[in-house]
Amino acid sequence: MFHRSSSGPGHRRHAQANPLRRATDRTRSRWIAAFVLSCVLAVVCGVEVGLTAVDNGLRAAAEQARHRHLVKATTIGEPAPHSSTRAGAVTTTAPARWEFPAGTRHTSALPVLAGTPVGRTVTLWVDDNGAVASAPRTGAAAATDAVAAGAGSAALIALAGTGVVLLRLRRLEARNLAEWEHGWERVEPGWSGRLRHGREAGDD
């Protein structure tokens, strides 16, 4: 004996015409789907920003490394009396001299450990002209900055999407409650048995 399948077009039309599913429910589902989509978009954009940032950072670090040079200087004077503590060591400055490029001499106060004697060799980073410069950025630093940039971008997009969706859902909920109260005002008198306006207790 054959049975008609319940998954035909008639059943689908019946499911789509579910009287318990209100328009606000469908709108809520669409906004929830929009929230999920915004989260996916945030992740995709965050990854793209991070990859771009790490590529640019590594290029910049490589370019900077080509113009940074580690040279040796020699102290030519006593350390200054003023000092500070860094990483458990007392540091100060002392005048030192170095040569870079070849034949070009430079003199400047360099950070040294307190008590460093005259004639001690210290190392420092200089640029192409021999002036004191910071150490070149490392690939690890570029990667860290890229991760921060990607995470920040993803967080901003996710927060923006969440804010919009929450605002829309809040307004939708307020409209839903207003419609519910309006409907309740119409059915409550009959449902509760309360006398309708204009009728008395003895009326049949």
GROMACS .gro file of C-alpha atoms in nm:
model
  204
    1MET     CA    1   0.000   0.000   0.000
    2PHE     CA    2   0.140   0.334  -0.106
    3HIS     CA    3   0.137   0.648   0.102
    4ARG     CA    4   0.161   0.997  -0.032
    5SER     CA    5   0.477   1.169   0.062
    6SER     CA    6   0.441   1.466   0.301
    7SER     CA    7   0.736   1.643   0.143
    8GLY     CA    8   0.560   1.756  -0.172
    9PRO     CA    9   0.485   2.113  -0.287
   10GLY     CA   10   0.167   2.124  -0.080
   11HIS     CA   11   0.357   2.046   0.238
   12ARG     CA   12   0.619   2.311   0.160
   13ARG     CA   13   0.349   2.573   0.101
   14HIS     CA   14   0.191   2.474   0.429
   15ALA     CA   15   0.525   2.511   0.611
   16GLN     CA   16   0.585   2.848   0.453
   17ALA     CA   17   0.238   2.965   0.550
   18ASN     CA   18   0.282   2.879   0.916
   19PRO     CA   19   0.037   3.112   1.093
   20LEU     CA   20   0.248   3.110   1.410
   21ARG     CA   21   0.545   3.262   1.230
   22ARG     CA   22   0.495   3.636   1.230
   23ALA     CA   23   0.655   3.892   1.004
   24THR     CA   24   0.865   4.013   1.297
   25ASP     CA   25   0.999   3.659   1.343
   26ARG     CA   26   1.115   3.650   0.983
   27THR     CA   27   1.272   3.994   1.020
   28ARG     CA   28   1.451   3.880   1.336
   29SER     CA   29   1.588   3.576   1.154
   30ARG     CA   30   1.721   3.798   0.876
   31TRP     CA   31   1.898   4.028   1.123
   32ILE     CA   32   2.051   3.731   1.305
   33ALA     CA   33   2.176   3.604   0.970
   34ALA     CA   34   2.317   3.953   0.904
   35PHE     CA   35   2.500   3.936   1.237
   36VAL     CA   36   2.657   3.601   1.148
   37LEU     CA   37   2.755   3.741   0.808
   38SER     CA   38   2.915   4.047   0.971
   39CYS     CA   39   3.122   3.820   1.197
   40VAL     CA   40   3.241   3.620   0.896
   41LEU     CA   41   3.321   3.944   0.714
   42ALA     CA   42   3.512   4.069   1.019
   43VAL     CA   43   3.728   3.757   1.024
   44VAL     CA   44   3.796   3.773   0.650
   45CYS     CA   45   3.885   4.143   0.661
   46GLY     CA   46   4.098   4.094   0.973
   47VAL     CA   47   4.299   3.820   0.804
   48GLU     CA   48   4.341   4.030   0.489
   49VAL     CA   49   4.454   4.335   0.688
   50GLY     CA   50   4.692   4.121   0.892
   51LEU     CA   51   4.850   3.960   0.586
   52THR     CA   52   4.890   4.296   0.416
   53ALA     CA   53   5.039   4.448   0.731
   54VAL     CA   54   5.289   4.167   0.785
   55ASP     CA   55   5.398   4.186   0.420
   56ASN     CA   56   5.447   4.562   0.440
   57GLY     CA   57   5.615   4.532   0.780
   58LEU     CA   58   5.864   4.273   0.660
   59ARG     CA   59   5.945   4.483   0.354
   60ALA     CA   60   5.997   4.791   0.572
   61ALA     CA   61   6.212   4.596   0.819
   62ALA     CA   62   6.428   4.459   0.537
   63GLU     CA   63   6.467   4.806   0.386
   64GLN     CA   64   6.557   4.953   0.725
   65ALA     CA   65   6.808   4.677   0.792
   66ARG     CA   66   6.994   4.773   0.475
   67HIS     CA   67   7.050   5.122   0.615
   68ARG     CA   68   7.139   5.029   0.973
   69HIS     CA   69   7.493   4.936   1.066
   70LEU     CA   70   7.629   4.794   1.390
   71VAL     CA   71   7.960   4.964   1.474
   72LYS     CA   72   8.199   4.974   1.766
   73ALA     CA   73   8.273   5.294   1.958
   74THR     CA   74   8.534   5.369   2.221
   75THR     CA   75   8.462   5.570   2.533
   76ILE     CA   76   8.681   5.876   2.561
   77GLY     CA   77   8.561   6.019   2.891
   78GLU     CA   78   8.427   5.932   3.234
   79PRO     CA   79   8.057   5.833   3.268
   80ALA     CA   80   7.818   6.109   3.375
   81PRO     CA   81   7.727   6.111   3.747
   82HIS     CA   82   7.354   6.091   3.675
   83SER     CA   83   7.234   5.736   3.625
   84SER     CA   84   6.920   5.526   3.605
   85THR     CA   85   6.831   5.164   3.665
   86ARG     CA   86   6.725   4.952   3.369
   87ALA     CA   87   6.666   4.578   3.381
   88GLY     CA   88   6.855   4.551   3.708
   89ALA     CA   89   7.163   4.739   3.582
   90VAL     CA   90   7.265   5.095   3.662
   91THR     CA   91   7.317   5.286   3.337
   92THR     CA   92   7.445   5.632   3.250
   93THR     CA   93   7.610   5.803   2.953
   94ALA     CA   94   7.970   5.859   2.854
   95PRO     CA   95   8.134   6.040   2.561
   96ALA     CA   96   8.245   5.799   2.291
   97ARG     CA   97   8.399   5.812   1.944
   98TRP     CA   98   8.341   5.591   1.641
   99GLU     CA   99   8.420   5.592   1.271
  100PHE     CA  100   8.157   5.535   1.000
  101PRO     CA  101   8.173   5.545   0.703
  102ALA     CA  102   8.543   5.478   0.677
  103GLY     CA  103   8.740   5.794   0.748
  104THR     CA  104   8.445   5.979   0.905
  105ARG     CA  105   8.465   6.024   1.281
  106HIS     CA  106   8.175   6.093   1.515
  107THR     CA  107   8.159   6.180   1.884
  108SER     CA  108   7.852   6.162   2.106
  109ALA     CA  109   7.736   6.058   2.452
  110LEU     CA  110   7.630   5.694   2.449
  111PRO     CA  111   7.445   5.489   2.711
  112VAL     CA  112   7.686   5.275   2.912
  113LEU     CA  113   7.691   5.088   3.241
  114ALA     CA  114   7.785   5.295   3.545
  115GLY     CA  115   8.156   5.265   3.615
  116THR     CA  116   8.255   5.200   3.253
  117PRO     CA  117   8.624   5.300   3.222
  118VAL     CA  118   8.771   5.521   2.954
  119GLY     CA  119   8.879   5.322   2.649
  120ARG     CA  120   8.602   5.062   2.679
  121THR     CA  121   8.444   4.941   2.355
  122VAL     CA  122   8.068   4.973   2.319
  123THR     CA  123   7.846   4.884   2.024
  124LEU     CA  124   7.578   5.101   1.868
  125TRP     CA  125   7.355   5.121   1.561
  126VAL     CA  126   7.415   5.401   1.310
  127ASP     CA  127   7.258   5.505   0.980
  128ASP     CA  128   7.431   5.539   0.645
  129ASN     CA  129   7.577   5.874   0.753
  130GLY     CA  130   7.717   5.735   1.078
  131ALA     CA  131   7.464   5.911   1.303
  132VAL     CA  132   7.324   5.722   1.603
  133ALA     CA  133   7.007   5.533   1.504
  134SER     CA  134   6.770   5.283   1.652
  135ALA     CA  135   6.813   4.911   1.593
  136PRO     CA  136   6.637   4.781   1.280
  137ARG     CA  137   6.294   4.631   1.330
  138THR     CA  138   6.279   4.254   1.344
  139GLY     CA  139   6.044   4.022   1.161
  140ALA     CA  140   5.890   3.924   1.495
  141ALA     CA  141   5.803   4.287   1.568
  142ALA     CA  142   5.647   4.324   1.222
  143ALA     CA  143   5.443   4.008   1.275
  144THR     CA  144   5.325   4.128   1.616
  145ASP     CA  145   5.213   4.460   1.468
  146ALA     CA  146   5.036   4.276   1.185
  147VAL     CA  147   4.846   4.055   1.428
  148ALA     CA  148   4.743   4.362   1.626
  149ALA     CA  149   4.629   4.540   1.310
  150GLY     CA  150   4.430   4.240   1.188
  151ALA     CA  151   4.270   4.180   1.526
  152GLY     CA  152   4.186   4.548   1.563
  153SER     CA  153   4.023   4.563   1.220
  154ALA     CA  154   3.823   4.248   1.286
  155ALA     CA  155   3.711   4.378   1.625
  156LEU     CA  156   3.600   4.713   1.479
  157ILE     CA  157   3.394   4.548   1.205
  158ALA     CA  158   3.244   4.296   1.446
  159LEU     CA  159   3.155   4.567   1.698
  160ALA     CA  160   3.000   4.785   1.429
  161GLY     CA  161   2.795   4.494   1.294
  162THR     CA  162   2.690   4.388   1.643
  163GLY     CA  163   2.585   4.742   1.729
  164VAL     CA  164   2.369   4.777   1.419
  165VAL     CA  165   2.207   4.437   1.465
  166LEU     CA  166   2.139   4.490   1.835
  167LEU     CA  167   1.982   4.829   1.761
  168ARG     CA  168   1.757   4.682   1.494
  169LEU     CA  169   1.660   4.387   1.714
  170ARG     CA  170   1.579   4.622   1.999
  171ARG     CA  171   1.350   4.828   1.777
  172LEU     CA  172   1.198   4.510   1.640
  173GLU     CA  173   1.131   4.382   1.990
  174ALA     CA  174   0.965   4.711   2.085
  175ARG     CA  175   0.740   4.689   1.778
  176ASN     CA  176   0.667   4.326   1.855
  177LEU     CA  177   0.563   4.409   2.211
  178ALA     CA  178   0.344   4.695   2.087
  179GLU     CA  179   0.169   4.463   1.841
  180TRP     CA  180   0.126   4.200   2.109
  181GLU     CA  181  -0.031   4.449   2.350
  182HIS     CA  182  -0.263   4.576   2.077
  183GLY     CA  183  -0.372   4.221   1.997
  184TRP     CA  184  -0.416   4.139   2.364
  185GLU     CA  185  -0.643   4.438   2.411
  186ARG     CA  186  -0.872   4.295   2.143
  187VAL     CA  187  -0.891   3.935   2.270
  188GLU     CA  188  -0.851   3.979   2.646
  189PRO     CA  189  -1.214   4.077   2.723
  190GLY     CA  190  -1.355   3.768   2.554
  191TRP     CA  191  -1.080   3.536   2.674
  192SER     CA  192  -1.108   3.643   3.038
  193GLY     CA  193  -1.488   3.669   3.043
  194ARG     CA  194  -1.473   4.032   3.145
  195LEU     CA  195  -1.787   4.227   3.063
  196ARG     CA  196  -1.768   4.417   2.742
  197HIS     CA  197  -1.828   4.789   2.739
  198GLY     CA  198  -2.205   4.868   2.736
  199ARG     CA  199  -2.323   4.535   2.890
  200GLU     CA  200  -2.455   4.479   3.239
  201ALA     CA  201  -2.448   4.176   3.466
  202GLY     CA  202  -2.813   4.087   3.397
  203ASP     CA  203  -2.790   4.107   3.018
  204ASP     CA  204  -2.834   3.778   2.833
   0.00000   0.00000   0.00000
